[in-house]
mmCIF file of C-alpha atoms in Angstrom:
data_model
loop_
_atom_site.group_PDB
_atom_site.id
_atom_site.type_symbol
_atom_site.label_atom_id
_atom_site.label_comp_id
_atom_site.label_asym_id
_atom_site.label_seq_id
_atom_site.Cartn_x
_atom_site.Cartn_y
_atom_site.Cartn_z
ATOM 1 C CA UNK A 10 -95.865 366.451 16.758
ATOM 2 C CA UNK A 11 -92.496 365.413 17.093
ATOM 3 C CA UNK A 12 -91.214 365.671 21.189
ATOM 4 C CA UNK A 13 -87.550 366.122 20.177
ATOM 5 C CA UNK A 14 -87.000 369.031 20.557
ATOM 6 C CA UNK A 15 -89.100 368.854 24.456
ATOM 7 C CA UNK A 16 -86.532 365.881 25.086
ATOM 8 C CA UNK A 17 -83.534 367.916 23.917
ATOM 9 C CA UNK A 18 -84.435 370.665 26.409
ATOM 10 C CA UNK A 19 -84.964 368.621 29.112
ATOM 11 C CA UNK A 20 -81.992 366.994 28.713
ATOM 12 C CA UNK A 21 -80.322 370.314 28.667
ATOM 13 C CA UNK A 22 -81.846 370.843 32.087
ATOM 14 C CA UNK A 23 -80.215 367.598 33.485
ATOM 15 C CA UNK A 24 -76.646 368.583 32.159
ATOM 16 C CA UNK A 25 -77.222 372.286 34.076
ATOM 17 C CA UNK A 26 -77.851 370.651 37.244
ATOM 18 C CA UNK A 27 -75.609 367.772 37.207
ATOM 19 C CA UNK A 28 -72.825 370.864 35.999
ATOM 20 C CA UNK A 29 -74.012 372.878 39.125
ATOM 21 C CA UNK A 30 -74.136 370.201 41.425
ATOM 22 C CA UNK A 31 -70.610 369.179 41.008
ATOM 23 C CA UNK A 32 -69.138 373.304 40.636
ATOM 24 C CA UNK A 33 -69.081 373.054 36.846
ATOM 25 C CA UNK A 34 -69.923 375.970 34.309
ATOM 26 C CA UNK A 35 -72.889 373.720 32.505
ATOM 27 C CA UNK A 36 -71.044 374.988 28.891
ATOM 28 C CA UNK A 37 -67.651 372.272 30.051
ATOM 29 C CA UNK A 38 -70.437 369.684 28.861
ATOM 30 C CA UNK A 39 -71.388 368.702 25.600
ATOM 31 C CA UNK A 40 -74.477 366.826 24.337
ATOM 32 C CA UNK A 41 -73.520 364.182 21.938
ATOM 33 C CA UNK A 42 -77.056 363.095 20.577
ATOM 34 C CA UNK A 43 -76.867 359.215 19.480
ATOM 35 C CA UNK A 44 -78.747 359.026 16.318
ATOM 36 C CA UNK A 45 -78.649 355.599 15.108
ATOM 37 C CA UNK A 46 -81.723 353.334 14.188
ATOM 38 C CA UNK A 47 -82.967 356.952 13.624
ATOM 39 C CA UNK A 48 -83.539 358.652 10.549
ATOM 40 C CA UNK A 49 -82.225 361.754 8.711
ATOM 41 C CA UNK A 50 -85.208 363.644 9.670
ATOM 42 C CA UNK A 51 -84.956 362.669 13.454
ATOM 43 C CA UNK A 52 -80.985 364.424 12.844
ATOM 44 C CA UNK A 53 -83.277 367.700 11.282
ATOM 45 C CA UNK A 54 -85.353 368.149 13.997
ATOM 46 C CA UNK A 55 -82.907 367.899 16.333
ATOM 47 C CA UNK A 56 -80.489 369.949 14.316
ATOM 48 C CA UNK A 57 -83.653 372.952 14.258
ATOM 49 C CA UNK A 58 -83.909 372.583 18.013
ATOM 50 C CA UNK A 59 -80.112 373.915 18.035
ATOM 51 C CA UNK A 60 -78.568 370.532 18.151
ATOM 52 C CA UNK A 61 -75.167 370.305 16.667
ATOM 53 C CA UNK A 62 -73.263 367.183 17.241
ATOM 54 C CA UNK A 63 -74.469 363.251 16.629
ATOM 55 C CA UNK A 64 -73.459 360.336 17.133
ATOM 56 C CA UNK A 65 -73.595 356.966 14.945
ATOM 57 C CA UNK A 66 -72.724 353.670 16.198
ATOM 58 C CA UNK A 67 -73.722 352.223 12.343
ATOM 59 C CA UNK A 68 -71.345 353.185 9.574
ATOM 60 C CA UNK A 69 -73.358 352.318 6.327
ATOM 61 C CA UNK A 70 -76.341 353.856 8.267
ATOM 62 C CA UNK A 71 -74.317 357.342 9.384
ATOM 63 C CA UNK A 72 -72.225 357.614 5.863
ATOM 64 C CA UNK A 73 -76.007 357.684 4.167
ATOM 65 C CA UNK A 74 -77.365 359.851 6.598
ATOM 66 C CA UNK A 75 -74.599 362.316 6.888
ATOM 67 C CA UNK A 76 -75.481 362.438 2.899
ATOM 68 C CA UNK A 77 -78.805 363.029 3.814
ATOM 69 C CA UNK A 78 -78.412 365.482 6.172
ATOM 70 C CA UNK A 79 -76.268 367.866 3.846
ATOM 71 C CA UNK A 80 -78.082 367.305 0.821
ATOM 72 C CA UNK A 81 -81.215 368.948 2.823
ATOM 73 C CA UNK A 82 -79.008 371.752 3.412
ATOM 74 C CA UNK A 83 -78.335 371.457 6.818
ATOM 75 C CA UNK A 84 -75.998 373.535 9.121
ATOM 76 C CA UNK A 85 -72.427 372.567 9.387
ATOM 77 C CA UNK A 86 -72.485 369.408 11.916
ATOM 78 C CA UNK A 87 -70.350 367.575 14.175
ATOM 79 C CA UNK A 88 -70.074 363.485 12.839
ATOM 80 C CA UNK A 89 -69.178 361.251 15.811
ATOM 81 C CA UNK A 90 -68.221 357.493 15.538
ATOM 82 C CA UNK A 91 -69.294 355.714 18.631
ATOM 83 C CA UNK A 92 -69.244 352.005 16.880
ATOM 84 C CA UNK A 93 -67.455 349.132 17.105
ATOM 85 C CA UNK A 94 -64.292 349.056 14.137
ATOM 86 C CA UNK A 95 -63.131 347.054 11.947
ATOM 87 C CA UNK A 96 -60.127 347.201 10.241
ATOM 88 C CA UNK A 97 -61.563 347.029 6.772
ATOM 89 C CA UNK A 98 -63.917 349.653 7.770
ATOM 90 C CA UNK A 99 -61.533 352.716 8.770
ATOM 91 C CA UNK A 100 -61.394 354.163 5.450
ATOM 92 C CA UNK A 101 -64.636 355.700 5.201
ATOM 93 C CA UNK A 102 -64.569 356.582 9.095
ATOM 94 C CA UNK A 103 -61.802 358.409 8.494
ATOM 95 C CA UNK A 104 -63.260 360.423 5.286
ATOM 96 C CA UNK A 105 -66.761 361.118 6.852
ATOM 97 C CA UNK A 106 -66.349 361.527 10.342
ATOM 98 C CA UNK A 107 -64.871 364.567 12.555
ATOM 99 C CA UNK A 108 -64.610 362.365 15.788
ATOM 100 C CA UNK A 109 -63.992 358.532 16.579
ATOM 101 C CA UNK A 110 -64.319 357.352 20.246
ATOM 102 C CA UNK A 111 -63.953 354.036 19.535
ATOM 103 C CA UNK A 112 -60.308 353.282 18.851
ATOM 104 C CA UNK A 113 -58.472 350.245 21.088
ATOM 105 C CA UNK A 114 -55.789 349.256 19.072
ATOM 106 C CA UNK A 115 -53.039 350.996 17.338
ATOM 107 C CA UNK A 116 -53.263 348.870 13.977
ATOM 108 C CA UNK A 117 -56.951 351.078 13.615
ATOM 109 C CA UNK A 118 -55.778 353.775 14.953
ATOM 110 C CA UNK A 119 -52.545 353.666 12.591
ATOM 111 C CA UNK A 120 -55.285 352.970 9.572
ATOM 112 C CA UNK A 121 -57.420 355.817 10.242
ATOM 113 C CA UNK A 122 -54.289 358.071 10.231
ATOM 114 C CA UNK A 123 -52.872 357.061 7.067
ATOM 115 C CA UNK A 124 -56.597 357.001 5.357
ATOM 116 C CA UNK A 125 -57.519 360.552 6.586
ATOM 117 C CA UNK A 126 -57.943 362.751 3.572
ATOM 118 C CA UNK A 127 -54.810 365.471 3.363
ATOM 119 C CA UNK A 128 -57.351 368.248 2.845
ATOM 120 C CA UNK A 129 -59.240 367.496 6.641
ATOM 121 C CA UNK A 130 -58.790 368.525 9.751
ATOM 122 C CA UNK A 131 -56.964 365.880 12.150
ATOM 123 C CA UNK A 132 -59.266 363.244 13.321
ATOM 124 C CA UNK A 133 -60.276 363.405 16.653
ATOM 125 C CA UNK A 134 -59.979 360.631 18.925
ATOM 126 C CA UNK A 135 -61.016 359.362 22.147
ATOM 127 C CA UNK A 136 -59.442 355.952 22.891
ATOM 128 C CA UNK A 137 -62.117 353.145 24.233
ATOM 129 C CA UNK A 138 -61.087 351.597 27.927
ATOM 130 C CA UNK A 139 -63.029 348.678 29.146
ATOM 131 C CA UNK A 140 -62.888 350.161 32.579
ATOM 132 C CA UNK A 141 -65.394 347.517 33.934
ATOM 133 C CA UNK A 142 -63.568 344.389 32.798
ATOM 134 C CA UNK A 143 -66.504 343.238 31.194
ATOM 135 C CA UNK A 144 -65.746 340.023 28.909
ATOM 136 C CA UNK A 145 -68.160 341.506 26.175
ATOM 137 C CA UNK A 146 -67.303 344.976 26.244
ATOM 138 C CA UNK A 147 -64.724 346.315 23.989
ATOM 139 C CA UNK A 148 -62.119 348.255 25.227
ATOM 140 C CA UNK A 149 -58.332 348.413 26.268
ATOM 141 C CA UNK A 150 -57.881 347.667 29.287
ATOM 142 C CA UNK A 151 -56.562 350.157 31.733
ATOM 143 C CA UNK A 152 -52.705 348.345 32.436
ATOM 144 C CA UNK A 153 -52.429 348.508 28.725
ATOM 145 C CA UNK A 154 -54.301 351.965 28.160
ATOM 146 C CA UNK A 155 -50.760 354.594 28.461
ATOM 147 C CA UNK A 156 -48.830 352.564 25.858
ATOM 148 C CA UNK A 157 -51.816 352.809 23.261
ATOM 149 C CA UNK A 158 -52.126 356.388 23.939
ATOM 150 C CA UNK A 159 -48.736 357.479 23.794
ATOM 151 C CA UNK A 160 -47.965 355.334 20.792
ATOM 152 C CA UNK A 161 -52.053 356.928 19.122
ATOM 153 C CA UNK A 162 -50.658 361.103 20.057
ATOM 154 C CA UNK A 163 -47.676 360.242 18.055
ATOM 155 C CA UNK A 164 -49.076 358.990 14.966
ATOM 156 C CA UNK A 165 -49.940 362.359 12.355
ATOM 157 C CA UNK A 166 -53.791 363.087 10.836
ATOM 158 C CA UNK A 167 -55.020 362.459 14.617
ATOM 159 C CA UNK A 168 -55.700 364.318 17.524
ATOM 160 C CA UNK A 169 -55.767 362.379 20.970
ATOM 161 C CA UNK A 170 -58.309 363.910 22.699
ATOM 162 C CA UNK A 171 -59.383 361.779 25.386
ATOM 163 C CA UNK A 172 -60.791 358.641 26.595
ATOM 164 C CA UNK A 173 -64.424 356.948 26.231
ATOM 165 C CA UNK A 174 -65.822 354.050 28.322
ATOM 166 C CA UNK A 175 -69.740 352.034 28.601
ATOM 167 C CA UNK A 176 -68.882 350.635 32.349
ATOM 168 C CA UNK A 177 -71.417 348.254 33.113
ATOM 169 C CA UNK A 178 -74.488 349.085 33.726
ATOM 170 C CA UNK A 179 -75.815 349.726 37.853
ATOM 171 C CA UNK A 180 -78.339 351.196 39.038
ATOM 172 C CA UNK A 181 -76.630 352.596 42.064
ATOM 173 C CA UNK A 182 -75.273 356.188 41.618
ATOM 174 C CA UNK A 183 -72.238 355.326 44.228
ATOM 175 C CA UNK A 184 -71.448 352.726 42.165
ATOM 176 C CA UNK A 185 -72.063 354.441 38.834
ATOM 177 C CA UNK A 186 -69.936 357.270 39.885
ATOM 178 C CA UNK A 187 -66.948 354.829 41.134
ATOM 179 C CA UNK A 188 -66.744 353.786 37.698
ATOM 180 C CA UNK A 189 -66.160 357.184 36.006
ATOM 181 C CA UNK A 190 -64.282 358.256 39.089
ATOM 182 C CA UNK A 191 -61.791 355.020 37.535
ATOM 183 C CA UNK A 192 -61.958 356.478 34.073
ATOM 184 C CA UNK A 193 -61.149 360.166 35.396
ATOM 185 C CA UNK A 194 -58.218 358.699 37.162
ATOM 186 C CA UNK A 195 -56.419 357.229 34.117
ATOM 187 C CA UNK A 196 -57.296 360.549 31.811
ATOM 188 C CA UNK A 197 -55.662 362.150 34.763
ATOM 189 C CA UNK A 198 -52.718 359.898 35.252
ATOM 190 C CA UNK A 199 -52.109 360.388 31.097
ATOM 191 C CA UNK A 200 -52.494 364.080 31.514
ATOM 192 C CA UNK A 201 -49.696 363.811 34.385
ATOM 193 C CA UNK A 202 -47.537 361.726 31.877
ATOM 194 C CA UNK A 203 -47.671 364.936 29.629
ATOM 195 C CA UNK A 204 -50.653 364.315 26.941
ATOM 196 C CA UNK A 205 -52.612 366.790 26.224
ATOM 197 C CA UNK A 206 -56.379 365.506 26.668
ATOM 198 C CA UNK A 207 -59.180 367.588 26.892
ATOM 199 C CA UNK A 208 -62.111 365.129 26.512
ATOM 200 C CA UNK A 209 -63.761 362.223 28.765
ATOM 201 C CA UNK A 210 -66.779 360.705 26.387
ATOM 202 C CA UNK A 211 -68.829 358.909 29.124
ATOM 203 C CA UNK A 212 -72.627 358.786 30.470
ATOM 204 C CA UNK A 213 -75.904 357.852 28.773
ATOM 205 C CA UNK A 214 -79.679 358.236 29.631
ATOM 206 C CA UNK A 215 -79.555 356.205 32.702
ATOM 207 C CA UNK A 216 -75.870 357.616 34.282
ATOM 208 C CA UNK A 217 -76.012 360.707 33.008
ATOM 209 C CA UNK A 218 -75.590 362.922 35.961
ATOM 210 C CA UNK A 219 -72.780 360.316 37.849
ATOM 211 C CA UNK A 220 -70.875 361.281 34.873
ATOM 212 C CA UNK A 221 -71.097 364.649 34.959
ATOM 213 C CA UNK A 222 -70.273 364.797 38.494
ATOM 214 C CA UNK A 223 -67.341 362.546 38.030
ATOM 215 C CA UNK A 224 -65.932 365.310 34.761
ATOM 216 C CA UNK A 225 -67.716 364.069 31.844
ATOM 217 C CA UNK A 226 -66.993 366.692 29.223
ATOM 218 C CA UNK A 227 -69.536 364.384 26.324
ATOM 219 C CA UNK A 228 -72.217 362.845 27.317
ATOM 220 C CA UNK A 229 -73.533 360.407 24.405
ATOM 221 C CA UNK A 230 -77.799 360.544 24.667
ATOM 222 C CA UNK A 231 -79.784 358.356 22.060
ATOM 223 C CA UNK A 232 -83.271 357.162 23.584
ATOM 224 C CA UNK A 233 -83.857 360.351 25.830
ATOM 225 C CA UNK A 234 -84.040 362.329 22.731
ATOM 226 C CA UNK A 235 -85.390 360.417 19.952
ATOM 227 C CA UNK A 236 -87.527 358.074 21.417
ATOM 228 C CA UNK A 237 -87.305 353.965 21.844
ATOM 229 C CA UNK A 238 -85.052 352.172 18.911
ATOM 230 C CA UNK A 239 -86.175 349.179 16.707
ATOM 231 C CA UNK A 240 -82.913 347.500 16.495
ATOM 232 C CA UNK A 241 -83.227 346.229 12.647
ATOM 233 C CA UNK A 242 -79.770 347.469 11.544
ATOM 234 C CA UNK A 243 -76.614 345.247 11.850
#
């Protein structure tokens, strides 16, 4: 018997308390479940357990399975993009996706708005910042973060929503929370410039309730909820 749906709830427990703890209605968070490596029947029981919005990091693997998931005559779902882009790979992002949280340059964000179908909604975007400084982690950095966005909320067939980051990983929660403190303070500082954002994407399984604390509105799960991954996809 599968324990999704035992994961999802318990998960749902975490977010409650981590909302309470910090003075926050638990509803002000969302559960992004991270689906990838996973397949489309993983996304059904999930999606029977009341879960509504996933999260692929694989396009190939999430344009198939969003396929999947429709033809078995699922619910209307939320698609999140949570990979890496590349530039030759924004058209069918921007045609099969609802969100993107990945975007750190304006050339894909500029593709992605000129490749979004006319008859969809605007795409909505969360711009990456590699609030750690990590060498490997992708991201704009945070001195070059309020050009990007202003130049991203301008461009039509997008919505600037907010801002995403993967700061690198601690196990202490001071120091875990000083790093979405960070990303809070630049969503802040672009809210103060006059952009509308709504949205800070940030927390997994192991920081989950620093990020809440620190005004996570998404918080992207994968392993919590569907179990260990076998990393055979590229």
């Amino acid at each position: 018997m599968s324990l999704i749906p035992q994961n999802l709830q318990a998960i749902a427990t975490t977010i409650v308390a981590a909302a309470q703890e910090s003075g926050r209605a638990p509803e002000t968070v969302q559960l992004l479940a991270v689906s990838k490596t996973f397949g489309a029947e993983a996304v059904l029981e999930a999606v029977a357990a009341g879960q509504r919005a996933f999260g692929e990091n694989y396009l190939q693997e999430g344009v198939d399975k969003i396929a999947a998931v429709r033809a078995a005559g699922a619910p209307a779902l939320e698609w999140h993009f949570i990979g890496p882009i590349q530039s030759n790979k924004t058209r069918p992002i921007a045609e099969h996706f609802d969100w993107v949280h990945t975007v750190e340059r304006e050339k894909i964000a500029q593709r992605l708005s000129e490749q979004r179908p006319a008859g969809l909604a605007p795409l909505q975007i969360c711009l990456q910042v590699n609030i750690s400084g990590e060498a490997s982690k992708s991201g704009v950095t945070p001195q070059e973060l309020p050009a990007l966005a202003h130049k991203v909320a301008a461009l039509p067939n997008l919505t600037l929503r907010g801002l995403m980051a993967i700061p690198e990983p601690v196990e202490d929660y001071a120091q875990q929370r000083a790093a979405f403190a960070a990303l809070r303070a630049l969503y802040e500082q672009l809210r103060a410039e006059g952009l509308a954002l709504d949205t800070l994407s940030m927390g997994m399984s192991a920081d989950l309730r620093a990020a809440i604390v620190e005004g996570a509105t998404i918080v992207r799960v994968g392993s919590a909820i569907f179990g260990s991954r076998n990393y055979h996809k590229a």
